[in-house]
Every structure is written in C-alpha cells, then in structure tokens.
PDB file of C-alpha atoms and ligand atoms in Angstrom:
ATOM      1  CA  MET K  28      -0.118  -0.055  -0.064  1.00 91.00           C
ATOM      2  CA  SER K  29       1.201   3.482  -0.774  1.00 92.00           C
ATOM      3  CA  HIS K  30       2.629   5.393   2.242  1.00 94.00           C
ATOM      4  CA  LEU K  31       0.475   8.300   1.221  1.00 98.00           C
ATOM      5  CA  LEU K  32      -2.805   6.167   1.842  1.00 98.00           C
ATOM      6  CA  ARG K  33      -4.051   5.763   5.283  1.00 98.00           C
ATOM      7  CA  LYS K  34      -6.883   3.384   6.368  1.00 98.00           C
ATOM      8  CA  PRO K  35      -8.773   3.884   9.557  1.00 98.00           C
ATOM      9  CA  GLU K  36      -6.870   2.903  12.538  1.00 98.00           C
ATOM     10  CA  ASN K  37      -9.833   2.695  14.884  1.00 98.00           C
ATOM     11  CA  ASN K  38      -7.783   3.125  17.931  1.00 98.00           C
ATOM     12  CA  LYS K  39     -10.125   2.917  21.124  1.00 98.00           C
ATOM     13  CA  LEU K  40      -8.928   5.614  23.603  1.00 98.00           C
ATOM     14  CA  ALA K  41     -11.623   5.386  26.205  1.00 98.00           C
ATOM     15  CA  ASP K  42     -15.225   4.290  26.435  1.00 98.00           C
ATOM     16  CA  GLY K  43     -17.048   5.823  23.564  1.00 98.00           C
ATOM     17  CA  VAL K  44     -13.925   7.364  22.110  1.00 98.00           C
ATOM     18  CA  THR K  45     -12.240   6.038  19.022  1.00 98.00           C
ATOM     19  CA  LEU K  46      -9.389   7.639  17.214  1.00 98.00           C
ATOM     20  CA  VAL K  47     -10.109   6.856  13.601  1.00 98.00           C
ATOM     21  CA  HIS K  48      -7.063   8.607  12.099  1.00 98.00           C
ATOM     22  CA  GLU K  49      -3.947  10.295  13.306  1.00 98.00           C
ATOM     23  CA  VAL K  50      -1.584  12.092  10.941  1.00 98.00           C
ATOM     24  CA  THR K  51       1.182  13.992  12.667  1.00 98.00           C
ATOM     25  CA  GLU K  52       4.613  15.124  11.630  1.00 96.00           C
ATOM     26  CA  GLU K  53       6.160  12.254  13.628  1.00 96.00           C
ATOM     27  CA  ASN K  54       4.323   9.607  11.718  1.00 97.00           C
ATOM     28  CA  SER K  55       4.073  11.243   8.141  1.00 97.00           C
ATOM     29  CA  ASP K  56       6.095  13.106   5.600  1.00 94.00           C
ATOM     30  CA  LEU K  57       4.104  16.295   6.455  1.00 98.00           C
ATOM     31  CA  HIS K  58       5.541  19.181   8.465  1.00 98.00           C
ATOM     32  CA  TYR K  59       2.836  21.572   8.322  1.00 98.00           C
ATOM     33  CA  VAL K  60      -0.558  19.698   8.135  1.00 98.00           C
ATOM     34  CA  GLY K  61      -1.780  17.540  11.061  1.00 98.00           C
ATOM     35  CA  PHE K  62      -5.069  15.507  10.848  1.00 98.00           C
ATOM     36  CA  LYS K  63      -7.204  13.383  13.151  1.00 98.00           C
ATOM     37  CA  VAL K  64     -10.611  12.023  13.063  1.00 98.00           C
ATOM     38  CA  VAL K  65     -12.410  11.016  16.245  1.00 98.00           C
ATOM     39  CA  ASP K  66     -15.615   9.147  16.704  1.00 98.00           C
ATOM     40  CA  LEU K  67     -17.587   9.808  19.846  1.00 98.00           C
ATOM     41  CA  GLU K  68     -20.512   8.205  21.387  1.00 98.00           C
ATOM     42  CA  PRO K  69     -23.283  10.221  23.173  1.00 98.00           C
ATOM     43  CA  ASN K  70     -21.870  12.130  26.289  1.00 98.00           C
ATOM     44  CA  ALA K  71     -18.311  10.945  25.533  1.00 98.00           C
ATOM     45  CA  SER K  72     -15.557  13.687  25.578  1.00 98.00           C
ATOM     46  CA  TYR K  73     -12.034  14.007  23.914  1.00 98.00           C
ATOM     47  CA  ASP K  74      -9.360  16.388  25.063  1.00 98.00           C
ATOM     48  CA  GLU K  75      -6.917  17.973  22.816  1.00 98.00           C
ATOM     49  CA  LYS K  76      -3.946  19.937  24.312  1.00 97.00           C
ATOM     50  CA  LEU K  77      -2.710  22.310  21.675  1.00 96.00           C
ATOM     51  CA  THR K  78       0.917  23.440  22.072  1.00 93.00           C
ATOM     52  CA  ASN K  79       2.383  24.679  19.070  1.00 96.00           C
ATOM     53  CA  LEU K  80      -0.534  23.850  16.673  1.00 98.00           C
ATOM     54  CA  GLU K  81      -3.751  25.716  15.882  1.00 98.00           C
ATOM     55  CA  LEU K  82      -6.863  23.662  15.396  1.00 98.00           C
ATOM     56  CA  CYS K  83      -9.973  23.594  13.273  1.00 98.00           C
ATOM     57  CA  ALA K  84     -12.529  21.234  14.662  1.00 98.00           C
ATOM     58  CA  VAL K  85     -15.246  20.238  11.891  1.00 98.00           C
ATOM     59  CA  ALA K  86     -18.403  18.614  13.215  1.00 98.00           C
ATOM     60  CA  LEU K  87     -18.554  16.112  10.381  1.00 98.00           C
ATOM     61  CA  THR K  88     -21.495  14.381  11.623  1.00 98.00           C
ATOM     62  CA  GLY K  89     -23.662  14.675  14.795  1.00 98.00           C
ATOM     63  CA  LYS K  90     -24.037  17.174  17.488  1.00 98.00           C
ATOM     64  CA  ILE K  91     -21.040  18.243  19.852  1.00 98.00           C
ATOM     65  CA  THR K  92     -20.086  20.827  22.305  1.00 98.00           C
ATOM     66  CA  VAL K  93     -16.701  22.382  22.007  1.00 98.00           C
ATOM     67  CA  THR K  94     -14.832  24.406  24.833  1.00 98.00           C
ATOM     68  CA  ASP K  95     -11.380  25.894  24.983  1.00 97.00           C
ATOM     69  CA  GLY K  96     -11.838  26.562  28.650  1.00 93.00           C
ATOM     70  CA  ASP K  97     -13.349  29.959  28.340  1.00 96.00           C
ATOM     71  CA  GLN K  98     -15.850  29.744  25.594  1.00 97.00           C
ATOM     72  CA  ASN K  99     -18.549  26.981  25.053  1.00 97.00           C
ATOM     73  CA  PHE K 100     -20.011  26.251  21.655  1.00 98.00           C
ATOM     74  CA  THR K 101     -23.036  24.039  22.500  1.00 98.00           C
ATOM     75  CA  GLU K 102     -24.655  21.499  20.301  1.00 98.00           C
ATOM     76  CA  ILE K 103     -23.061  22.464  17.130  1.00 98.00           C
ATOM     77  CA  GLY K 104     -23.071  20.463  13.876  1.00 98.00           C
ATOM     78  CA  THR K 105     -25.830  20.181  11.184  1.00 98.00           C
ATOM     79  CA  ARG K 106     -25.963  16.884   9.658  1.00 98.00           C
ATOM     80  CA  ASP K 107     -26.271  13.119  10.196  1.00 98.00           C
ATOM     81  CA  SER K 108     -24.414  12.334   7.092  1.00 98.00           C
ATOM     82  CA  VAL K 109     -21.955  14.459   4.953  1.00 98.00           C
ATOM     83  CA  PHE K 110     -23.945  13.404   1.884  1.00 98.00           C
ATOM     84  CA  GLU K 111     -26.876  15.642   3.105  1.00 97.00           C
ATOM     85  CA  ARG K 112     -24.548  18.121   1.342  1.00 96.00           C
ATOM     86  CA  LYS K 113     -24.984  21.087   3.537  1.00 97.00           C
ATOM     87  CA  PRO K 114     -22.280  22.965   5.394  1.00 98.00           C
ATOM     88  CA  THR K 115     -21.567  22.290   8.998  1.00 98.00           C
ATOM     89  CA  ASP K 116     -20.259  23.990  11.922  1.00 98.00           C
ATOM     90  CA  SER K 117     -16.534  24.155  12.943  1.00 98.00           C
ATOM     91  CA  VAL K 118     -14.625  25.848  15.729  1.00 98.00           C
ATOM     92  CA  TYR K 119     -11.037  27.488  15.301  1.00 98.00           C
ATOM     93  CA  VAL K 120      -8.780  27.433  18.337  1.00 98.00           C
ATOM     94  CA  SER K 121      -5.356  28.877  18.619  1.00 96.00           C
ATOM     95  CA  HIS K 122      -2.284  27.056  19.735  1.00 95.00           C
ATOM     96  CA  ASN K 123      -1.513  26.815  23.698  1.00 93.00           C
ATOM     97  CA  LYS K 124      -4.994  26.104  24.425  1.00 96.00           C
ATOM     98  CA  THR K 125      -6.808  22.821  25.656  1.00 97.00           C
ATOM     99  CA  VAL K 126      -9.962  21.880  23.727  1.00 98.00           C
ATOM    100  CA  THR K 127     -12.759  19.616  24.972  1.00 98.00           C
ATOM    101  CA  ILE K 128     -15.123  18.068  22.463  1.00 98.00           C
ATOM    102  CA  THR K 129     -18.277  16.420  24.062  1.00 98.00           C
ATOM    103  CA  ALA K 130     -20.741  14.518  21.946  1.00 98.00           C
ATOM    104  CA  ASN K 131     -24.384  15.437  22.444  1.00 98.00           C
ATOM    105  CA  THR K 132     -25.310  12.741  19.894  1.00 98.00           C
ATOM    106  CA  LYS K 133     -23.136  10.082  18.221  1.00 98.00           C
ATOM    107  CA  ALA K 134     -20.616  12.173  16.278  1.00 98.00           C
ATOM    108  CA  ARG K 135     -17.533  12.091  13.990  1.00 98.00           C
ATOM    109  CA  VAL K 136     -15.083  15.088  14.240  1.00 98.00           C
ATOM    110  CA  ALA K 137     -12.230  15.948  12.101  1.00 98.00           C
ATOM    111  CA  LEU K 138      -9.337  17.872  13.939  1.00 98.00           C
ATOM    112  CA  CYS K 139      -7.367  19.852  11.420  1.00 98.00           C
ATOM    113  CA  PHE K 140      -4.040  21.116  12.692  1.00 98.00           C
ATOM    114  CA  ALA K 141      -1.124  23.467  11.451  1.00 98.00           C
ATOM    115  CA  PRO K 142       1.827  24.999  13.308  1.00 97.00           C
ATOM    116  CA  SER K 143       1.207  28.453  14.864  1.00 96.00           C
ATOM    117  CA  ASP K 144       2.974  30.862  17.131  1.00 91.00           C
ATOM    118  CA  LYS K 145       0.529  33.763  17.083  1.00 92.00           C
ATOM    119  CA  GLU K 146      -2.405  33.835  19.316  1.00 94.00           C
ATOM    120  CA  LEU K 147      -5.863  34.520  17.632  1.00 97.00           C
ATOM    121  CA  PRO K 148      -9.442  34.535  19.218  1.00 97.00           C
ATOM    122  CA  THR K 149     -11.388  31.237  19.393  1.00 98.00           C
ATOM    123  CA  LYS K 150     -13.985  31.366  16.740  1.00 98.00           C
ATOM    124  CA  LEU K 151     -17.154  29.500  15.757  1.00 98.00           C
ATOM    125  CA  ILE K 152     -17.382  29.187  12.074  1.00 98.00           C
ATOM    126  CA  LYS K 153     -20.993  28.522  11.545  1.00 98.00           C
ATOM    127  CA  ALA K 154     -22.484  26.439   8.847  1.00 98.00           C
ATOM    128  CA  GLU K 155     -24.045  29.519   7.286  1.00 98.00           C
ATOM    129  CA  ASP K 156     -20.672  31.405   7.226  1.00 97.00           C
ATOM    130  CA  ASN K 157     -19.153  28.576   4.791  1.00 98.00           C
ATOM    131  CA  GLY K 158     -18.781  30.055   1.103  1.00 97.00           C
ATOM    132  CA  VAL K 159     -20.415  27.521  -1.015  1.00 98.00           C
ATOM    133  CA  GLU K 160     -19.239  27.296  -4.735  1.00 98.00           C
ATOM    134  CA  HIS K 161     -20.212  25.203  -7.577  1.00 97.00           C
ATOM    135  CA  ARG K 162     -17.156  24.629  -9.692  1.00 96.00           C
ATOM    136  CA  GLY K 163     -16.688  22.907 -13.182  1.00 95.00           C
ATOM    137  CA  LYS K 164     -18.610  21.576 -16.076  1.00 95.00           C
ATOM    138  CA  TYR K 165     -19.080  18.429 -17.930  1.00 96.00           C
ATOM    139  CA  ASN K 166     -17.757  15.564 -15.762  1.00 97.00           C
ATOM    140  CA  ASN K 167     -15.754  17.944 -13.795  1.00 97.00           C
ATOM    141  CA  LYS K 168     -18.560  19.062 -11.395  1.00 96.00           C
ATOM    142  CA  ARG K 169     -18.113  19.630  -7.642  1.00 97.00           C
ATOM    143  CA  GLN K 170     -19.679  21.573  -4.766  1.00 98.00           C
ATOM    144  CA  VAL K 171     -17.303  23.294  -2.410  1.00 98.00           C
ATOM    145  CA  HIS K 172     -17.793  24.503   1.192  1.00 98.00           C
ATOM    146  CA  ASN K 173     -15.115  26.884   2.158  1.00 98.00           C
ATOM    147  CA  ILE K 174     -14.644  26.458   5.950  1.00 98.00           C
ATOM    148  CA  LEU K 175     -11.343  28.400   6.335  1.00 98.00           C
ATOM    149  CA  PRO K 176     -10.268  29.895   3.094  1.00 98.00           C
ATOM    150  CA  ASP K 177      -7.233  32.062   2.625  1.00 98.00           C
ATOM    151  CA  SER K 178      -9.678  35.120   2.400  1.00 97.00           C
ATOM    152  CA  ASP K 179     -10.694  34.612   6.070  1.00 97.00           C
ATOM    153  CA  PRO K 180      -7.883  35.794   8.513  1.00 97.00           C
ATOM    154  CA  SER K 181      -9.147  33.774  11.514  1.00 97.00           C
ATOM    155  CA  ALA K 182      -6.173  31.374  11.311  1.00 98.00           C
ATOM    156  CA  ASN K 183      -2.312  31.615  11.033  1.00 97.00           C
ATOM    157  CA  SER K 184      -1.775  28.813   8.610  1.00 97.00           C
ATOM    158  CA  LEU K 185      -4.734  26.466   8.448  1.00 98.00           C
ATOM    159  CA  LEU K 186      -6.900  26.258   5.248  1.00 98.00           C
ATOM    160  CA  VAL K 187      -9.877  23.927   5.392  1.00 98.00           C
ATOM    161  CA  VAL K 188     -12.455  23.109   2.594  1.00 98.00           C
ATOM    162  CA  GLU K 189     -15.011  20.390   2.082  1.00 98.00           C
ATOM    163  CA  VAL K 190     -15.670  19.095  -1.609  1.00 98.00           C
ATOM    164  CA  PHE K 191     -18.656  17.045  -2.951  1.00 98.00           C
ATOM    165  CA  THR K 192     -17.935  15.412  -6.375  1.00 98.00           C
ATOM    166  CA  GLU K 193     -20.767  14.106  -8.345  1.00 93.00           C
ATOM    167  CA  THR K 194     -21.118  10.669  -9.574  1.00 97.00           C
ATOM    168  CA  ALA K 195     -18.711   9.866 -12.469  1.00 98.00           C
ATOM    169  CA  ASN K 196     -17.003  13.105 -12.107  1.00 98.00           C
ATOM    170  CA  TRP K 197     -13.540  14.351 -11.391  1.00 98.00           C
ATOM    171  CA  SER K 198     -12.324  16.936  -8.959  1.00 98.00           C
ATOM    172  CA  SER K 199      -9.140  18.412  -8.048  1.00 98.00           C
ATOM    173  CA  TYR K 200      -8.885  18.435 -11.846  1.00 98.00           C
ATOM    174  CA  PRO K 201      -7.599  19.439 -14.159  1.00 97.00           C
ATOM    175  CA  PRO K 202      -4.703  18.286 -12.085  1.00 98.00           C
ATOM    176  CA  HIS K 203      -3.082  21.065  -9.939  1.00 98.00           C
ATOM    177  CA  LYS K 204      -0.237  21.388  -7.400  1.00 98.00           C
ATOM    178  CA  HIS K 205       0.963  23.842  -4.956  1.00 98.00           C
ATOM    179  CA  ASP K 206       4.396  22.528  -3.918  1.00 98.00           C
ATOM    180  CA  GLN K 207       6.768  25.704  -4.815  1.00 97.00           C
ATOM    181  CA  ASN K 208       7.326  28.600  -2.625  1.00 95.00           C
ATOM    182  CA  ASN K 209       7.245  30.830  -5.649  1.00 94.00           C
ATOM    183  CA  LEU K 210       4.567  33.557  -5.080  1.00 96.00           C
ATOM    184  CA  PRO K 211       2.712  35.155  -6.643  1.00 96.00           C
ATOM    185  CA  GLU K 212       2.788  32.200  -9.187  1.00 96.00           C
ATOM    186  CA  GLU K 213       2.476  29.286  -6.624  1.00 98.00           C
ATOM    187  CA  SER K 214       2.337  28.700  -2.916  1.00 98.00           C
ATOM    188  CA  PHE K 215       3.889  25.847  -0.979  1.00 98.00           C
ATOM    189  CA  LEU K 216       0.885  23.975   0.700  1.00 98.00           C
ATOM    190  CA  GLU K 217       0.916  20.368   1.944  1.00 98.00           C
ATOM    191  CA  GLU K 218      -2.587  18.844   1.792  1.00 98.00           C
ATOM    192  CA  SER K 219      -4.584  15.950   3.341  1.00 98.00           C
ATOM    193  CA  TYR K 220      -7.799  14.360   1.967  1.00 98.00           C
ATOM    194  CA  TYR K 221     -10.220  12.658   4.216  1.00 98.00           C
ATOM    195  CA  HIS K 222     -12.630  10.672   1.954  1.00 98.00           C
ATOM    196  CA  GLU K 223     -16.160   9.373   2.126  1.00 98.00           C
ATOM    197  CA  MET K 224     -18.241   7.596  -0.459  1.00 98.00           C
ATOM    198  CA  ASP K 225     -21.924   7.228  -1.121  1.00 98.00           C
ATOM    199  CA  PRO K 226     -22.885   4.404  -1.056  1.00 98.00           C
ATOM    200  CA  PRO K 227     -20.199   3.335   1.361  1.00 98.00           C
ATOM    201  CA  GLN K 228     -18.869   0.320  -0.473  1.00 98.00           C
ATOM    202  CA  GLY K 229     -17.644   2.793  -3.346  1.00 98.00           C
ATOM    203  CA  PHE K 230     -13.982   3.572  -3.999  1.00 98.00           C
ATOM    204  CA  VAL K 231     -12.389   6.282  -5.929  1.00 98.00           C
ATOM    205  CA  PHE K 232      -8.932   6.833  -7.472  1.00 98.00           C
ATOM    206  CA  GLN K 233      -6.508   9.508  -6.479  1.00 98.00           C
ATOM    207  CA  ARG K 234      -3.270   9.989  -8.242  1.00 98.00           C
ATOM    208  CA  VAL K 235      -0.305  12.048  -6.648  1.00 98.00           C
ATOM    209  CA  TYR K 236       2.373  12.805  -9.091  1.00 98.00           C
ATOM    210  CA  THR K 237       5.194  15.284  -9.764  1.00 98.00           C
ATOM    211  CA  GLU K 238       6.306  16.842 -12.959  1.00 96.00           C
ATOM    212  CA  ASP K 239       9.394  14.407 -13.141  1.00 97.00           C
ATOM    213  CA  ARG K 240       7.387  11.597 -11.970  1.00 98.00           C
ATOM    214  CA  SER K 241       9.852  10.799  -9.115  1.00 97.00           C
ATOM    215  CA  LEU K 242       6.557  10.625  -7.154  1.00 97.00           C
ATOM    216  CA  ASP K 243       3.793   8.889  -9.278  1.00 98.00           C
ATOM    217  CA  GLU K 244       1.319   6.996  -7.048  1.00 98.00           C
ATOM    218  CA  THR K 245      -2.326   6.007  -7.972  1.00 98.00           C
ATOM    219  CA  MET K 246      -4.256   4.855  -5.024  1.00 98.00           C
ATOM    220  CA  THR K 247      -7.579   3.101  -4.786  1.00 98.00           C
ATOM    221  CA  VAL K 248      -9.386   5.006  -1.902  1.00 98.00           C
ATOM    222  CA  GLU K 249     -12.087   3.662   0.036  1.00 98.00           C
ATOM    223  CA  ASN K 250     -14.772   5.119   2.598  1.00 98.00           C
ATOM    224  CA  GLY K 251     -12.990   6.607   5.469  1.00 98.00           C
ATOM    225  CA  ASN K 252      -9.503   6.572   3.958  1.00 98.00           C
ATOM    226  CA  VAL K 253      -6.991   9.599   4.080  1.00 98.00           C
ATOM    227  CA  VAL K 254      -4.582  10.545   1.488  1.00 98.00           C
ATOM    228  CA  LEU K 255      -1.610  12.617   2.037  1.00 98.00           C
ATOM    229  CA  VAL K 256      -0.252  15.058  -0.312  1.00 98.00           C
ATOM    230  CA  PRO K 257       3.112  16.273   0.596  1.00 98.00           C
ATOM    231  CA  LYS K 258       3.751  17.578  -3.017  1.00 98.00           C
ATOM    232  CA  GLY K 259       2.666  16.986  -6.515  1.00 98.00           C
ATOM    233  CA  TYR K 260      -0.593  17.007  -8.567  1.00 98.00           C
ATOM    234  CA  HIS K 261      -3.502  15.165  -6.808  1.00 98.00           C
ATOM    235  CA  PRO K 262      -6.579  14.661  -9.055  1.00 98.00           C
ATOM    236  CA  VAL K 263      -9.634  12.558  -7.895  1.00 98.00           C
ATOM    237  CA  GLY K 264     -11.630  10.279 -10.234  1.00 98.00           C
ATOM    238  CA  VAL K 265     -15.162   9.172  -8.858  1.00 98.00           C
ATOM    239  CA  PRO K 266     -16.640   5.890 -10.580  1.00 98.00           C
ATOM    240  CA  ASP K 267     -20.209   5.925 -12.061  1.00 98.00           C
ATOM    241  CA  GLY K 268     -22.838   5.355  -9.366  1.00 98.00           C
ATOM    242  CA  TYR K 269     -21.061   6.730  -6.462  1.00 98.00           C
ATOM    243  CA  SER K 270     -20.629  10.233  -5.075  1.00 96.00           C
ATOM    244  CA  GLU K 271     -17.839  11.426  -3.160  1.00 98.00           C
ATOM    245  CA  TYR K 272     -17.039  13.717  -0.309  1.00 98.00           C
ATOM    246  CA  TYR K 273     -13.591  14.779   0.998  1.00 98.00           C
ATOM    247  CA  LEU K 274     -12.236  17.144   3.626  1.00 98.00           C
ATOM    248  CA  ASN K 275      -9.132  19.013   2.704  1.00 98.00           C
ATOM    249  CA  VAL K 276      -6.646  20.557   5.114  1.00 98.00           C
ATOM    250  CA  MET K 277      -3.792  22.524   3.816  1.00 98.00           C
ATOM    251  CA  ALA K 278      -1.001  24.448   5.416  1.00 98.00           C
ATOM    252  CA  GLY K 279       2.468  25.895   4.618  1.00 98.00           C
ATOM    253  CA  PRO K 280       4.888  28.763   5.163  1.00 97.00           C
ATOM    254  CA  GLU K 281       2.502  31.214   3.861  1.00 97.00           C
ATOM    255  CA  ARG K 282      -1.354  31.048   4.216  1.00 97.00           C
ATOM    256  CA  ILE K 283      -2.355  31.534   0.518  1.00 98.00           C
ATOM    257  CA  TRP K 284      -3.612  29.050  -1.938  1.00 98.00           C
ATOM    258  CA  LYS K 285      -1.907  29.650  -5.249  1.00 98.00           C
ATOM    259  CA  PHE K 286      -1.982  26.580  -7.416  1.00 98.00           C
ATOM    260  CA  HIS K 287      -0.350  25.565 -10.704  1.00 98.00           C
ATOM    261  CA  ASN K 288      -2.388  23.466 -13.218  1.00 98.00           C
ATOM    262  CA  ASP K 289      -0.696  20.607 -15.175  1.00 98.00           C
ATOM    263  CA  LYS K 290      -0.034  22.249 -18.501  1.00 98.00           C
ATOM    264  CA  ASP K 291      -0.817  19.037 -20.446  1.00 98.00           C
ATOM    265  CA  HIS K 292      -4.557  18.856 -19.134  1.00 98.00           C
ATOM    266  CA  GLU K 293      -5.236  22.593 -18.518  1.00 97.00           C
ATOM    267  CA  TRP K 294      -7.232  22.558 -21.981  1.00 97.00           C
ATOM    268  CA  ILE K 295     -10.016  20.856 -20.059  1.00 95.00           C
ATOM    269  CA  LEU K 296     -10.883  24.282 -18.734  1.00 95.00           C
ATOM    270  CA  ASP K 297     -11.129  25.831 -22.220  1.00 94.00           C
ATOM    271  CA  ARG K 298     -13.945  23.812 -23.530  1.00 93.00           C
ATOM    272  CA  GLU K 299     -17.043  25.644 -24.426  1.00 88.00           C
TER     273      GLU K 299
HETATM  274  O1  LIG D 328     -12.167  22.291  -6.840  1.00 95.59           O
HETATM  275  C1  LIG D 328     -11.779  21.183  -6.457  1.00 95.59           C
HETATM  276  O2  LIG D 328     -11.834  20.310  -7.317  1.00 95.59           O
HETATM  277  C2  LIG D 328     -11.164  21.021  -5.025  1.00 95.59           C
HETATM  278  C3  LIG D 328      -9.763  21.135  -5.044  1.00 95.59           C
HETATM  279  O3  LIG D 328      -9.178  22.523  -5.302  1.00 95.59           O
HETATM  280  C4  LIG D 328      -9.064  20.827  -3.649  1.00 95.59           C
HETATM  281  O4  LIG D 328      -9.708  21.573  -2.720  1.00 95.59           O
HETATM  282  C5  LIG D 328      -7.675  20.872  -3.781  1.00 95.59           C
HETATM  283  O5  LIG D 328      -7.029  20.228  -4.274  1.00 95.59           O
HETATM  284  C6  LIG D 328      -6.984  22.109  -3.031  1.00 95.59           C
HETATM  285  O6  LIG D 328      -5.558  22.202  -3.337  1.00 95.59           O
END
C-alpha cells in the first residue's frame, strides 16, 4: 500500500472515544498539516492539548459541544451524514489552549492542525458562514464548502475546505499542484484528503504525481481513507454510481492557496 494512503486505525482511547485517524509530523512526511478523526458516542469527551499547533475542529456528523476552557459552543453540527451536502459548523482554536469536545449525539469530528505561534481568538465558524461554490462543467462538477479559506484571516496557517464530487465526475481536476514557494505564481502547501463515499462500498482513484514522476502513485481510496499530499498534482476520479466527499486541510509557510495546473491537461478548462 502506498505510504500516502491511510486506512482507518480505529484506536479505542476510552469508552465511547475512537481515534479513527492520526496524521502527525512524527508519523508522516508532512511538516505543516496534522489531521485526526475522532468518533464519539453520546456524552463521551475527547481532550486535545494544543501546544504549538492551531486547530479547526469540524463537526463532520452529529452534534458536539466544544470548549477551549473559556468559551463554549453548545450542540453544534448540522448533519447526520456528510452526503446531506449542507455545510456544517466548525470551531477555530489557537495554539497553547486545551480543547474539549463532548458528543451530544453520536458524532464524527475532524481535527485539522497546523503550526502556529500567534495567538488568535477562538471562533465559531457557523455552517451559514461557509462560502458555497459550484465549480466545473461536464464531468468535472463539484460543490465546495469553504470553511477556512485564505480570504478569512481567522487562522495563522490553516486552510480547510470540503468538496462533494458528483457521480462519474473528477475533482481537483484538471490536476493542480501547490508545492513551490514561488509567489505570486504558486504557494507551497501540504494537503490531506479525508474521503467518504455514497454508498459506502464505493471507491475512488486518486493520483499524486510530480512533474518529473519521481513521485507517481495512483491509489484506490475507500470510504474513510485519508490520502496525504506532501507535494505534486493530486486529481480525484469518481466511478459511475457513487458520489464522493472529501475534507481538505492545507498548510504551509504562507497562508495563501496559489496553485499551478498541469499544462498537459489545462485545456479541459477551455472547452465551450
Ligand atoms: O475544486 C476542486 O476540485 C477542489 C480542489 O481544489 C481541492 O480543494 C484541492 O485540491 C485544494 O488544493
């Protein structure tokens, strides 16, 4: 299996608390993006001590209460399945704080991390504050919920977005990359993908490749898998009959998303 593909670990931390994924600087090639998925049974709690990392906690499914010790955000989260295709609530918390997440219902929470050394206010990012975009045409259609885009200064490094790709469509396509610190043309951002499929037995293909093909991996990605993109182009193809959800976390030295399309495939955009 590719070292860029992660299957659920489902590590039981306590009664009602399962760590589904854990991507850290120590166990991956990533230095800027950290990512966890936690499943909580009703009334179960999970603590995260943030030292040098900032956090965006996304209520993927279910209702949760989030506190940073000072502020409480009660019963946030808007959906039972990501495939309801409506935005959800998230909470941004600065480094050095300790966050407690308690489930009000059965819940799945994504924890998105990036390095930070500047304190910023804790913030509830409400579902209705997500910018919703419909991108693409033909078989390149997707719906995007911007949770923490680069136009929102609430975070130091973190960028967070969720994307729904229609059945038999492609996204992150034409292939693009953001692995050069060469602004204003391109920014260096690592990226993680947390994938879900509807119906759940589905699979998608994700390729991660560099210009010189020194990295060129095509992965079969199943429901609940994570793909890591330390560099390179990273398109996703969704088979007929299945629709796809992914949550992207991006971070790098500068908080700006400037990508470069693969010139060989950029013509896709020019079709009438
Ligand atoms: O528009 C899309 O298809 C989503 C991608 O842009 C995705 O968020 C990504 O690859 C970000 O670099």
